[in-house]
Coordinates of C-alpha atoms in Angstrom, one line a residue:
Chain A
M1 CA -30.4 -23.0 -30.7
G2 CA -28.9 -24.9 -28.0
G3 CA -25.8 -22.5 -27.6
S4 CA -22.4 -23.4 -28.3
A5 CA -21.1 -26.7 -26.8
V6 CA -18.2 -26.0 -24.6
I7 CA -15.6 -28.6 -25.4
S8 CA -15.2 -31.0 -22.5
R9 CA -11.6 -32.0 -21.9
P10 CA -10.1 -34.5 -19.5
E11 CA -9.2 -32.8 -16.2
L12 CA -5.5 -32.6 -15.4
T13 CA -3.5 -32.3 -12.2
P14 CA -1.9 -28.8 -12.0
E15 CA 1.5 -30.4 -12.2
E16 CA 0.7 -31.6 -15.8
V17 CA 0.0 -28.0 -16.9
D18 CA 2.8 -25.9 -18.3
P19 CA 2.5 -22.3 -16.9
R20 CA 5.4 -20.7 -18.9
V21 CA 4.7 -17.8 -21.3
D22 CA 6.9 -15.7 -23.5
L23 CA 5.8 -12.1 -23.2
G24 CA 7.3 -10.3 -26.2
G25 CA 10.8 -12.1 -25.5
I26 CA 10.5 -12.0 -21.5
A27 CA 10.5 -15.6 -20.5
L28 CA 8.1 -16.1 -17.6
R29 CA 7.7 -19.1 -15.5
N30 CA 4.0 -18.3 -15.2
P31 CA 1.8 -15.4 -16.6
V32 CA 1.3 -13.7 -13.3
L33 CA 3.5 -10.4 -12.8
T34 CA 2.9 -7.4 -10.3
A35 CA 2.2 -4.0 -11.6
S36 CA 4.4 -1.2 -11.5
G37 CA 3.8 1.3 -8.5
T38 CA 2.2 -1.5 -6.5
F39 CA 5.1 -3.6 -5.5
G40 CA 7.9 -1.0 -4.8
Y41 CA 11.3 -2.6 -5.9
G42 CA 10.3 -6.1 -5.0
T43 CA 12.4 -6.3 -1.7
E44 CA 9.4 -4.9 0.4
F45 CA 7.5 -8.2 -0.2
G46 CA 10.2 -10.5 1.0
P47 CA 8.6 -11.3 4.3
F48 CA 5.2 -12.2 2.5
L49 CA 5.9 -13.8 -0.9
D50 CA 8.5 -15.8 -2.5
L51 CA 9.1 -13.9 -5.7
R52 CA 10.0 -17.0 -7.6
R53 CA 6.3 -18.1 -7.2
I54 CA 5.4 -15.3 -9.6
G55 CA 6.1 -14.7 -13.3
G56 CA 8.0 -11.6 -12.3
F57 CA 7.3 -8.0 -11.1
V58 CA 7.3 -4.5 -12.7
A59 CA 9.4 -2.4 -10.6
K60 CA 8.1 1.3 -9.5
S61 CA 8.4 3.6 -12.5
L62 CA 11.9 5.2 -12.5
T63 CA 13.1 8.5 -13.8
L64 CA 16.6 9.5 -14.7
E65 CA 16.8 11.5 -11.6
P66 CA 15.2 10.7 -8.1
R67 CA 11.9 12.4 -7.6
F68 CA 9.6 13.4 -4.7
G69 CA 5.9 12.8 -5.0
N70 CA 2.8 15.1 -4.3
P71 CA 1.8 16.5 -0.8
P72 CA -0.8 14.3 1.2
P73 CA -3.6 13.3 1.0
R74 CA -2.3 11.1 -1.8
I75 CA -5.0 8.3 -1.5
A76 CA -8.6 8.1 -1.2
E77 CA -11.0 5.1 -1.1
A78 CA -14.0 4.6 -3.3
P79 CA -16.3 1.4 -3.6
S80 CA -14.3 -1.3 -4.8
A81 CA -11.6 1.0 -5.7
M82 CA -9.1 3.5 -4.7
L83 CA -7.6 6.8 -6.0
N84 CA -3.9 7.8 -5.9
A85 CA -2.0 10.7 -6.7
I86 CA 1.5 9.6 -5.7
S87 CA 3.2 11.5 -8.7
L88 CA 5.6 8.7 -9.4
E89 CA 8.0 9.2 -6.6
N90 CA 11.0 7.0 -7.1
V91 CA 14.8 6.5 -6.2
G92 CA 16.0 7.4 -9.9
V93 CA 17.5 5.0 -12.5
D94 CA 21.1 4.8 -11.1
A95 CA 20.1 4.0 -7.6
F96 CA 17.7 1.4 -8.9
V97 CA 20.5 -0.4 -10.7
R98 CA 23.1 0.3 -8.0
E99 CA 21.1 -0.6 -4.8
K100 CA 17.6 -2.0 -5.6
L101 CA 18.5 -4.8 -8.2
P102 CA 21.4 -6.5 -6.3
A103 CA 19.1 -6.7 -3.2
L104 CA 16.9 -9.1 -5.1
P105 CA 17.1 -12.9 -4.6
E106 CA 18.3 -15.0 -7.8
G107 CA 15.8 -16.3 -10.1
V108 CA 13.4 -13.3 -9.9
T109 CA 12.3 -11.8 -13.3
V110 CA 12.4 -8.0 -13.2
V111 CA 10.8 -5.7 -15.6
A112 CA 11.8 -2.1 -15.2
S113 CA 9.1 0.6 -15.9
L114 CA 10.5 4.0 -16.9
F115 CA 8.9 7.4 -17.7
E116 CA 9.9 11.0 -18.3
T117 CA 8.5 14.3 -19.3
E118 CA 10.5 14.6 -22.6
I119 CA 11.1 12.1 -25.3
D120 CA 15.0 12.2 -25.2
R121 CA 15.0 11.6 -21.6
Y122 CA 12.8 8.4 -22.0
A123 CA 15.3 7.2 -24.5
E124 CA 18.1 7.9 -22.1
A125 CA 16.5 6.1 -19.3
A126 CA 15.5 3.2 -21.3
K127 CA 19.4 2.9 -22.6
R128 CA 20.6 2.9 -19.1
L129 CA 18.1 0.4 -17.9
S130 CA 18.6 -2.1 -20.6
G131 CA 22.3 -2.4 -19.9
A132 CA 21.7 -3.2 -16.3
P133 CA 22.2 -7.0 -15.3
R134 CA 19.0 -8.7 -14.1
V135 CA 16.6 -6.4 -16.2
A136 CA 14.6 -8.8 -18.2
G137 CA 12.7 -6.0 -20.2
L138 CA 11.3 -2.7 -20.2
E139 CA 7.9 -1.2 -19.7
V140 CA 7.3 2.4 -21.1
N141 CA 4.8 4.2 -18.9
A142 CA 3.1 6.3 -21.2
S143 CA 0.7 8.0 -19.0
C144 CA 2.7 10.9 -18.1
P145 CA 2.3 14.6 -19.2
H146 CA 4.6 15.5 -22.0
V147 CA 6.2 18.8 -21.0
K148 CA 6.7 19.8 -24.8
S149 CA 3.1 19.1 -25.9
G150 CA 1.6 21.2 -23.1
G151 CA 1.2 18.4 -20.4
I152 CA -1.2 16.0 -22.5
E153 CA -0.2 12.5 -21.7
F154 CA 2.1 10.7 -24.2
G155 CA -0.3 8.0 -24.3
Q156 CA -3.3 10.1 -25.2
D157 CA -2.2 11.4 -28.8
P158 CA -1.2 8.7 -31.3
A159 CA 1.3 10.8 -33.1
V160 CA 3.1 11.7 -29.8
L161 CA 2.8 8.2 -28.5
A162 CA 4.5 7.0 -32.0
Q163 CA 7.4 9.5 -31.6
L164 CA 8.1 8.3 -28.1
I165 CA 8.2 4.5 -28.9
R166 CA 10.0 5.1 -32.0
A167 CA 12.7 6.9 -29.9
V168 CA 12.9 4.3 -27.0
R169 CA 12.9 1.4 -29.5
R170 CA 16.0 3.0 -31.2
A171 CA 17.5 3.3 -27.7
T172 CA 17.3 -0.4 -26.7
S173 CA 17.0 -3.8 -28.1
A174 CA 15.6 -5.1 -24.7
P175 CA 12.0 -6.6 -24.9
L176 CA 9.9 -3.3 -24.9
L177 CA 6.4 -3.4 -23.2
V178 CA 4.4 -0.1 -23.5
K179 CA 1.8 0.6 -20.8
L180 CA -1.2 2.1 -22.3
S181 CA -3.4 4.7 -20.6
P182 CA -7.3 3.9 -20.6
N183 CA -8.1 7.8 -20.7
V184 CA -8.5 7.5 -24.6
T185 CA -11.4 7.0 -27.0
H186 CA -9.9 4.4 -29.3
I187 CA -7.6 1.9 -27.3
A188 CA -7.2 -0.2 -30.5
E189 CA -5.6 2.9 -32.5
M190 CA -3.0 3.3 -29.7
A191 CA -2.3 -0.4 -29.6
R192 CA -1.7 -0.3 -33.3
V193 CA 0.7 2.6 -33.0
C194 CA 2.9 0.8 -30.5
E195 CA 3.0 -2.3 -32.8
G196 CA 4.0 -0.4 -35.6
E197 CA 6.8 1.4 -33.9
G198 CA 8.3 -1.7 -32.8
A199 CA 6.9 -2.5 -29.2
D200 CA 7.3 -6.3 -28.3
G201 CA 4.1 -6.2 -26.1
L202 CA 1.3 -4.0 -24.5
S203 CA 0.5 -3.7 -20.9
L204 CA -3.2 -2.3 -20.0
I205 CA -4.7 -0.5 -18.4
N206 CA -3.2 2.0 -16.3
A207 CA -5.3 3.9 -13.7
V208 CA -8.5 5.6 -14.8
Q209 CA -8.5 9.3 -14.3
A210 CA -10.8 10.2 -11.4
L211 CA -11.9 12.7 -8.8
E212 CA -13.5 12.1 -5.4
V213 CA -15.0 14.9 -3.0
D214 CA -15.3 15.3 0.5
V215 CA -18.7 16.8 1.0
E216 CA -18.2 18.2 4.6
R217 CA -15.2 20.5 3.5
R218 CA -16.6 20.7 0.0
R219 CA -13.1 20.0 -1.3
P220 CA -11.4 17.3 -3.5
V221 CA -10.2 14.4 -1.2
L222 CA -6.7 14.5 -3.0
A223 CA -4.5 17.3 -2.5
N224 CA -3.8 16.8 -6.3
I225 CA -7.5 17.3 -7.1
L226 CA -7.1 14.4 -9.6
G227 CA -6.0 10.9 -9.1
G228 CA -5.8 7.4 -10.8
L229 CA -8.6 5.0 -9.9
S230 CA -7.7 1.3 -9.5
G231 CA -9.0 -1.8 -8.0
P232 CA -11.9 -4.0 -8.8
A233 CA -14.2 -1.3 -10.0
I234 CA -12.1 -0.9 -13.1
R235 CA -11.9 -4.5 -14.1
P236 CA -14.8 -4.6 -16.5
I237 CA -13.3 -1.4 -18.3
A238 CA -10.0 -3.3 -18.5
L239 CA -11.4 -6.4 -19.9
R240 CA -13.2 -4.4 -22.4
M241 CA -9.9 -2.5 -23.4
V242 CA -7.8 -5.7 -23.5
W243 CA -10.4 -7.5 -25.8
Q244 CA -10.4 -4.5 -28.2
A245 CA -6.5 -4.2 -28.3
S246 CA -6.1 -7.8 -28.5
R247 CA -8.2 -7.9 -31.7
A248 CA -6.3 -5.1 -33.2
V249 CA -2.7 -6.3 -32.9
E250 CA -0.6 -9.4 -32.9
I251 CA 1.9 -8.5 -30.1
P252 CA 1.1 -10.1 -26.8
I253 CA -0.9 -8.2 -24.2
C254 CA -0.5 -8.1 -20.4
G255 CA -3.9 -7.4 -18.8
I256 CA -4.1 -5.2 -15.6
G257 CA -6.9 -3.8 -13.7
G258 CA -8.5 -5.1 -10.5
I259 CA -7.2 -8.5 -10.4
T260 CA -7.6 -9.9 -6.9
S261 CA -8.0 -13.7 -7.6
A262 CA -7.2 -16.4 -10.2
E263 CA -10.7 -16.1 -11.6
D264 CA -10.0 -12.5 -12.3
A265 CA -6.8 -13.4 -14.1
V266 CA -8.6 -16.2 -16.2
K267 CA -10.9 -13.4 -17.4
F268 CA -8.1 -11.4 -18.8
L269 CA -6.5 -14.5 -20.7
L270 CA -9.9 -15.3 -22.1
C271 CA -10.2 -11.7 -23.3
G272 CA -6.8 -12.0 -25.2
A273 CA -4.2 -11.3 -22.6
S274 CA -1.1 -13.6 -22.6
A275 CA 0.0 -12.4 -19.0
V276 CA -1.6 -10.4 -16.3
Q277 CA -0.5 -7.9 -13.6
V278 CA -1.6 -7.6 -10.0
G279 CA -1.7 -4.3 -8.9
T280 CA -3.9 -2.8 -6.1
A281 CA -4.5 -6.2 -4.6
N282 CA -1.0 -6.3 -3.4
Y283 CA -1.8 -3.7 -0.9
L284 CA -4.7 -5.6 0.6
D285 CA -2.8 -8.9 0.6
P286 CA 0.9 -8.9 -0.1
G287 CA 1.0 -12.6 -0.9
V288 CA -2.1 -12.5 -3.3
A289 CA 0.0 -12.6 -6.5
G290 CA 1.6 -16.0 -5.6
D291 CA -2.0 -17.4 -5.0
V292 CA -3.2 -15.9 -8.3
A293 CA -0.4 -17.8 -10.2
D294 CA -1.2 -21.1 -8.4
G295 CA -4.9 -20.7 -9.0
L296 CA -4.3 -20.1 -12.7
R297 CA -2.7 -23.3 -13.0
A298 CA -5.3 -25.0 -11.2
Y299 CA -8.0 -23.5 -13.3
A300 CA -6.2 -24.7 -16.5
A301 CA -6.0 -28.2 -15.0
R302 CA -9.5 -28.4 -13.8
H303 CA -10.6 -27.4 -17.3
G304 CA -8.2 -29.7 -19.2
F305 CA -5.8 -27.2 -20.7
P306 CA -2.2 -28.6 -21.0
R307 CA -0.8 -25.2 -21.1
V308 CA -2.1 -22.2 -19.4
Q309 CA -1.5 -20.1 -22.8
D310 CA -4.3 -22.4 -24.3
L311 CA -6.5 -20.1 -22.5
V312 CA -5.7 -17.1 -24.2
G313 CA -8.5 -15.5 -26.4
Q314 CA -10.7 -18.3 -25.9
L315 CA -13.7 -16.1 -25.0
E316 CA -16.6 -17.5 -26.9
T317 CA -18.8 -14.9 -28.4
G318 CA -20.9 -16.4 -30.8
G319 CA -23.9 -18.7 -30.9
R320 CA -25.9 -17.6 -27.9
Chain B
M1 CA 16.9 16.1 2.7
A2 CA 15.4 12.6 2.8
E3 CA 16.2 10.6 -0.3
P4 CA 13.0 9.8 -2.2
G5 CA 12.0 6.0 -1.4
A6 CA 15.0 5.7 0.8
S7 CA 15.0 2.9 3.3
P8 CA 15.1 4.0 7.1
A9 CA 18.4 3.8 8.6
A10 CA 19.2 0.4 10.2
G11 CA 16.9 0.6 13.4
G12 CA 18.3 -1.3 16.3
E13 CA 15.5 -3.1 18.1
A14 CA 12.9 -1.5 15.9
S15 CA 13.9 -3.6 12.9
R16 CA 13.5 -7.0 14.7
G17 CA 10.9 -9.4 13.7
M18 CA 9.6 -10.1 10.4
P19 CA 5.9 -9.2 9.9
L20 CA 3.5 -12.1 9.2
R21 CA 0.6 -12.4 6.6
V22 CA -2.0 -14.5 8.2
D23 CA -5.5 -15.2 9.2
A24 CA -5.9 -14.5 12.8
E25 CA -8.9 -15.7 14.7
V26 CA -11.4 -13.6 16.8
V27 CA -11.0 -14.9 20.3
A28 CA -13.0 -12.0 22.2
A29 CA -14.9 -9.3 20.7
E30 CA -16.4 -6.6 23.0
C31 CA -18.3 -3.2 22.8
E32 CA -16.9 -1.1 25.5
G33 CA -19.7 1.5 25.4
G34 CA -20.3 4.2 22.6
A35 CA -18.4 3.4 19.7
N36 CA -15.3 1.9 21.3
H37 CA -14.6 -1.7 20.5
R38 CA -11.9 -4.4 21.5
L39 CA -10.9 -7.5 19.6
R40 CA -8.7 -10.1 20.8
L41 CA -7.1 -12.0 18.0
A42 CA -5.1 -15.3 18.3
V43 CA -2.4 -14.8 15.5
P44 CA -0.7 -17.9 14.3
G45 CA 3.4 -17.5 14.4
W46 CA 3.1 -14.3 16.5
R47 CA 6.6 -13.4 17.9
G48 CA 6.0 -10.2 19.7
F49 CA 5.9 -6.6 18.8
L50 CA 7.3 -3.2 19.8
P51 CA 5.1 -0.5 21.3
G52 CA 3.9 1.8 18.6
Q53 CA 4.0 -1.0 15.9
F54 CA 0.7 -1.8 14.1
V55 CA -1.1 -4.4 12.1
M56 CA -3.2 -4.0 8.9
L57 CA -6.6 -5.8 9.4
S58 CA -9.1 -6.9 6.8
P59 CA -12.6 -7.7 8.0
G60 CA -12.5 -11.5 7.0
A61 CA -10.0 -14.3 5.9
L62 CA -7.5 -12.9 3.4
A63 CA -8.7 -15.2 0.6
A64 CA -12.3 -14.7 1.2
V65 CA -12.9 -11.0 2.3
P66 CA -15.0 -9.5 -0.4
R67 CA -12.7 -6.6 -1.8
T68 CA -15.8 -4.2 -2.4
D69 CA -16.6 -1.3 0.2
P70 CA -14.3 -0.6 1.9
L71 CA -11.5 -2.0 -0.5
L72 CA -8.5 -1.4 1.9
P73 CA -7.5 -3.0 5.0
R74 CA -7.4 -0.8 8.2
P75 CA -4.1 0.1 10.2
M76 CA -4.7 -0.6 13.9
A77 CA -2.3 -0.2 16.6
I78 CA -1.4 -3.1 18.6
Y79 CA -2.7 -2.3 22.0
R80 CA -1.3 -5.1 24.0
A81 CA -0.4 -8.8 23.9
P82 CA -2.0 -10.2 27.2
G83 CA -0.3 -13.4 28.6
D84 CA 2.3 -13.6 25.9
R85 CA 0.5 -16.4 24.2
G86 CA 0.2 -15.4 20.5
E87 CA -2.9 -13.2 21.3
I88 CA -3.0 -9.4 20.6
E89 CA -5.7 -6.9 21.5
I90 CA -6.9 -4.3 19.3
L91 CA -8.8 -1.1 20.7
F92 CA -10.7 1.0 18.2
K93 CA -13.5 3.2 17.5
R94 CA -16.4 2.3 15.0
H95 CA -16.4 5.4 12.8
G96 CA -16.7 4.3 9.1
R97 CA -17.4 1.2 7.0
G98 CA -14.1 -0.7 7.6
T99 CA -14.1 -0.3 11.5
A100 CA -18.0 -1.2 11.5
L101 CA -17.2 -4.4 9.8
L102 CA -14.3 -5.1 12.3
A103 CA -16.6 -4.1 15.2
A104 CA -19.2 -6.7 13.9
A105 CA -16.5 -9.6 13.9
R106 CA -17.7 -12.4 16.1
V107 CA -15.7 -14.9 18.2
G108 CA -14.5 -17.6 15.9
Q109 CA -14.5 -15.3 12.8
K110 CA -11.1 -14.9 10.7
V111 CA -9.5 -11.6 10.2
G112 CA -6.8 -11.0 7.8
L113 CA -3.8 -9.7 9.5
V114 CA -0.5 -8.1 8.0
G115 CA 2.1 -7.3 10.7
P116 CA 3.7 -6.3 13.0
L117 CA 4.6 -3.1 10.8
G118 CA 6.4 0.0 11.4
R119 CA 9.4 0.8 13.6
G120 CA 7.7 1.5 17.0
F121 CA 8.9 3.7 19.9
P122 CA 12.6 3.6 20.6
T123 CA 13.7 1.7 23.7
A124 CA 13.4 3.9 26.8
D125 CA 16.3 4.9 28.8
P126 CA 16.6 3.2 31.9
G127 CA 15.2 5.4 34.7
E128 CA 13.7 7.9 32.2
R129 CA 10.9 10.4 33.1
A130 CA 8.0 10.2 30.6
V131 CA 4.9 11.8 30.0
L132 CA 2.5 9.9 27.6
V133 CA -0.1 12.0 26.1
A134 CA -2.9 10.5 23.9
G135 CA -6.3 11.4 22.5
G136 CA -9.1 9.6 20.8
T137 CA -7.8 6.2 19.3
G138 CA -4.1 7.4 19.9
I139 CA -4.7 5.9 23.3
A140 CA -4.3 2.4 21.8
S141 CA -0.8 3.2 20.8
I142 CA 0.7 4.0 24.3
Y143 CA -0.6 1.7 26.8
E144 CA 2.1 -0.9 26.1
L145 CA 4.8 1.9 26.0
G146 CA 4.0 2.9 29.5
V147 CA 4.0 -0.6 30.8
R148 CA 7.5 -1.2 29.4
I149 CA 9.0 2.1 30.5
R150 CA 7.9 1.5 33.9
A151 CA 9.0 -2.0 33.9
A152 CA 12.5 -0.5 32.8
G153 CA 12.5 1.5 36.0
G154 CA 11.2 4.6 34.5
A155 CA 8.5 7.1 36.0
V156 CA 5.7 7.5 33.7
Q157 CA 2.7 10.0 33.9
V158 CA 0.0 9.1 31.3
L159 CA -2.5 11.8 30.2
L160 CA -5.6 10.8 28.2
G161 CA -8.0 13.0 26.4
A162 CA -11.3 12.3 24.7
R163 CA -14.4 14.5 23.9
G164 CA -16.4 12.8 26.5
V165 CA -16.6 9.9 28.6
D166 CA -18.1 7.8 25.9
D167 CA -15.2 8.4 23.7
L168 CA -12.5 7.6 26.4
M169 CA -10.9 4.3 25.7
G170 CA -8.9 1.9 28.1
E171 CA -9.0 3.8 31.3
A172 CA -9.6 0.6 33.4
D173 CA -6.5 -1.0 31.9
F174 CA -4.4 1.7 32.7
V175 CA -5.8 1.8 36.2
S176 CA -5.1 -1.8 36.7
A177 CA -1.6 -1.6 35.2
G178 CA -1.0 1.0 38.0
L179 CA 0.1 3.7 35.6
P180 CA -0.3 7.3 37.1
L181 CA -3.3 8.6 35.1
R182 CA -4.9 11.9 34.4
I183 CA -8.0 12.5 32.2
A184 CA -9.3 15.5 30.3
T185 CA -12.5 15.7 28.5
E186 CA -13.9 18.4 26.3
D187 CA -17.4 18.3 27.9
G188 CA -16.1 17.6 31.3
S189 CA -17.9 14.3 31.6
R190 CA -14.8 12.6 33.0
G191 CA -11.7 13.9 34.6
E192 CA -10.8 17.6 34.0
R193 CA -12.7 19.7 31.6
G194 CA -10.6 21.0 28.8
L195 CA -7.9 19.4 26.3
V196 CA -5.5 16.8 27.3
T197 CA -2.7 19.2 26.0
D198 CA -3.7 21.6 28.9
L199 CA -2.7 18.7 31.0
L200 CA 0.6 18.3 29.4
E201 CA 1.4 21.9 30.0
Q202 CA 0.9 21.6 33.6
E203 CA 2.8 18.3 34.0
L204 CA 5.9 19.7 32.3
R205 CA 6.2 23.3 33.4
G206 CA 9.5 24.0 31.7
D207 CA 11.0 20.5 32.6
A208 CA 13.4 19.8 29.9
A209 CA 14.3 16.4 31.3
T210 CA 11.1 14.6 30.7
R211 CA 10.5 12.9 27.6
V212 CA 7.2 13.4 25.8
Y213 CA 5.4 10.6 23.9
A214 CA 2.2 11.8 22.0
C215 CA -0.3 9.9 19.7
G216 CA -3.6 11.4 18.7
P217 CA -5.4 13.7 16.2
T218 CA -3.1 15.9 14.4
P219 CA -3.9 19.2 16.0
M220 CA -3.3 17.5 19.4
M221 CA 0.2 16.2 18.3
R222 CA 1.1 19.4 16.9
R223 CA 0.2 21.2 20.2
A224 CA 2.0 18.7 22.3
A225 CA 5.1 19.1 20.1
E226 CA 4.8 23.0 20.6
I227 CA 4.6 22.5 24.4
A228 CA 7.4 20.1 24.6
R229 CA 9.7 22.5 22.5
G230 CA 8.7 25.4 25.0
S231 CA 10.0 23.2 27.7
G232 CA 13.0 22.1 26.0
A233 CA 11.8 18.6 26.2
P234 CA 12.3 15.8 23.5
C235 CA 9.0 14.6 21.9
L236 CA 8.0 11.6 19.9
V237 CA 4.9 11.4 18.1
S238 CA 3.2 8.4 16.6
L239 CA 1.4 9.5 13.3
E240 CA -2.0 8.1 12.2
N241 CA -2.0 9.0 8.3
P242 CA -4.3 7.0 6.2
M243 CA -2.5 4.3 4.2
A244 CA -3.3 1.3 1.8
C245 CA -0.6 -1.2 2.4
G246 CA 1.4 -0.5 5.7
F247 CA 4.6 -1.7 4.3
G248 CA 6.1 0.9 2.3
V249 CA 4.8 0.5 -1.3
C250 CA 1.6 2.4 -1.8
L251 CA 3.6 5.7 -0.8
G252 CA 0.1 6.9 0.3
C253 CA 1.0 7.9 4.0
A254 CA 3.7 10.4 3.3
A255 CA 4.3 12.9 5.9
P256 CA 6.2 16.2 4.9
L257 CA 9.5 16.8 6.8
R258 CA 10.9 20.2 7.9
E259 CA 14.3 19.0 6.1
G260 CA 12.4 18.7 2.9
G261 CA 10.8 15.6 1.2
F262 CA 8.5 13.0 2.8
A263 CA 8.9 10.1 5.2
L264 CA 6.5 7.3 5.0
V265 CA 4.6 7.0 8.1
C266 CA 4.3 3.2 7.7
R267 CA 8.0 2.3 7.0
D268 CA 9.9 5.3 8.7
G269 CA 7.4 5.6 11.4
P270 CA 4.8 5.7 12.7
V271 CA 7.1 7.1 15.5
F272 CA 9.1 10.3 14.6
D273 CA 10.9 13.1 16.5
A274 CA 8.3 15.7 16.6
E275 CA 11.0 18.3 15.2
R276 CA 11.3 16.4 12.0
I277 CA 7.6 16.8 11.1
E278 CA 6.3 19.8 9.0
W279 CA 3.3 20.1 10.7
A280 CA 1.6 22.6 8.3
G281 CA 1.7 20.0 5.5
L282 CA 0.1 17.3 7.4
P283 CA -3.7 16.9 6.3

């Protein structure tokens, strides 16, 4: 067999390509967002990147009350990756609405990320955030330990995840994304649970639970012992999970995991993601998300796709 | 108690100048003996810096550097900006993969640069008396500070420490700048045998009117802070915590505060009043 023919399309100019996307009711000017926890509250990037070049950003995860993080060391490096155990330090929902949102330039799309340790507090945070001006949608961070179920992550137990999304869905009519943990056996099952409870979209993956060791001191590198692994090392894991989730649900998926370039973003779209989030790469190069957005459009043009969305799910898996 | 994620108070001179995100070009690269290296970088759009500020350096052009091993850029103190023509000097030690790649950079190579970052040292009081104490790579943070305090009419004594003569950085520069210099090495191969903080103890001798500026390994800075406190002298330290971003978003460089909570070394520092730091909680 000669293999499947890739359809040859006439090349376009980037300006001829429509980059827009609707992510579960969030209208984005292009499919490139930045990931929660890697982009502060947006204003930190002012010197490096015009936030209107990207689709939008997901702000640092918020709790009802301000919260301090873990003692240092909080970060460590690993090949093509880093570990972090910040423990979701944040200014709290009210300070975010009062101080951080008004400090952003007009025309920037903001998705508010939230987390809590109990379901009714998640719902309360969702209610307060969805009433705030400038918040285009919510992202539920389901990778936090649930106090009442003995500290297991909300996103690791389908029944607990269902309860959580049901409660948050009742609390808000805003576009609702759920950020899934990769630390599960069956990602498709978690995706179906969220869709069934009324989520408008899924973001995946969050960091992969990990441990790094200092052999000289015979101690964990992180004070917290465990941390979340992020960066290019986790990209193939993320691609696999996005591909599996996208075949399980109809709601759009925002792909996350080790994206450092437009080519990386294309991979996620081909595997079924409608949009992507750039995460750890923002630390390495605070302007990279803008370059990924421009490069994605250029890729679509070069390959003759009139809309960036035409790339979604175009991974050819048959006829080798 | 510091508010979690709070912004620093409006910082006078320290908040001046927006950081750049550019590819700088290596215009000089020298090995200065041992593991010590000096890079001179031409930085497009460079508008100056404050002593104590730093840059994040990637070993290659931002769009082209392989983000593999190491993944992260490296924070580097801005040593000085010779000639005021958009060039900066970085003085560093090769001790891991990141610094080895920077040490291997050749003239003409591009180096990704984000900075200047951080708040730097506060402006010196006119005519102030200062002791600058630095060890290891901390030496790179205080050269320009010494030059500027003296230019403002202050009296400066510099104390440099290293394990041995091979670890000592920048000695000739301090000498040619005419900054009064004393050196301590642990093996006695240069200057006096012992710790640089021993020299600080001799210099201060209970003098509360001299300001102490310290940069180096955590135990050195902690000891310098103790000696200053014992003399009733004010002490500023420049911390060197590992960090991923350098501009306040990774939250990796948190330093515990005595008042409770954390400060970010990159955003709220790297320079702090030594009395604010909870030394026992620093790694």
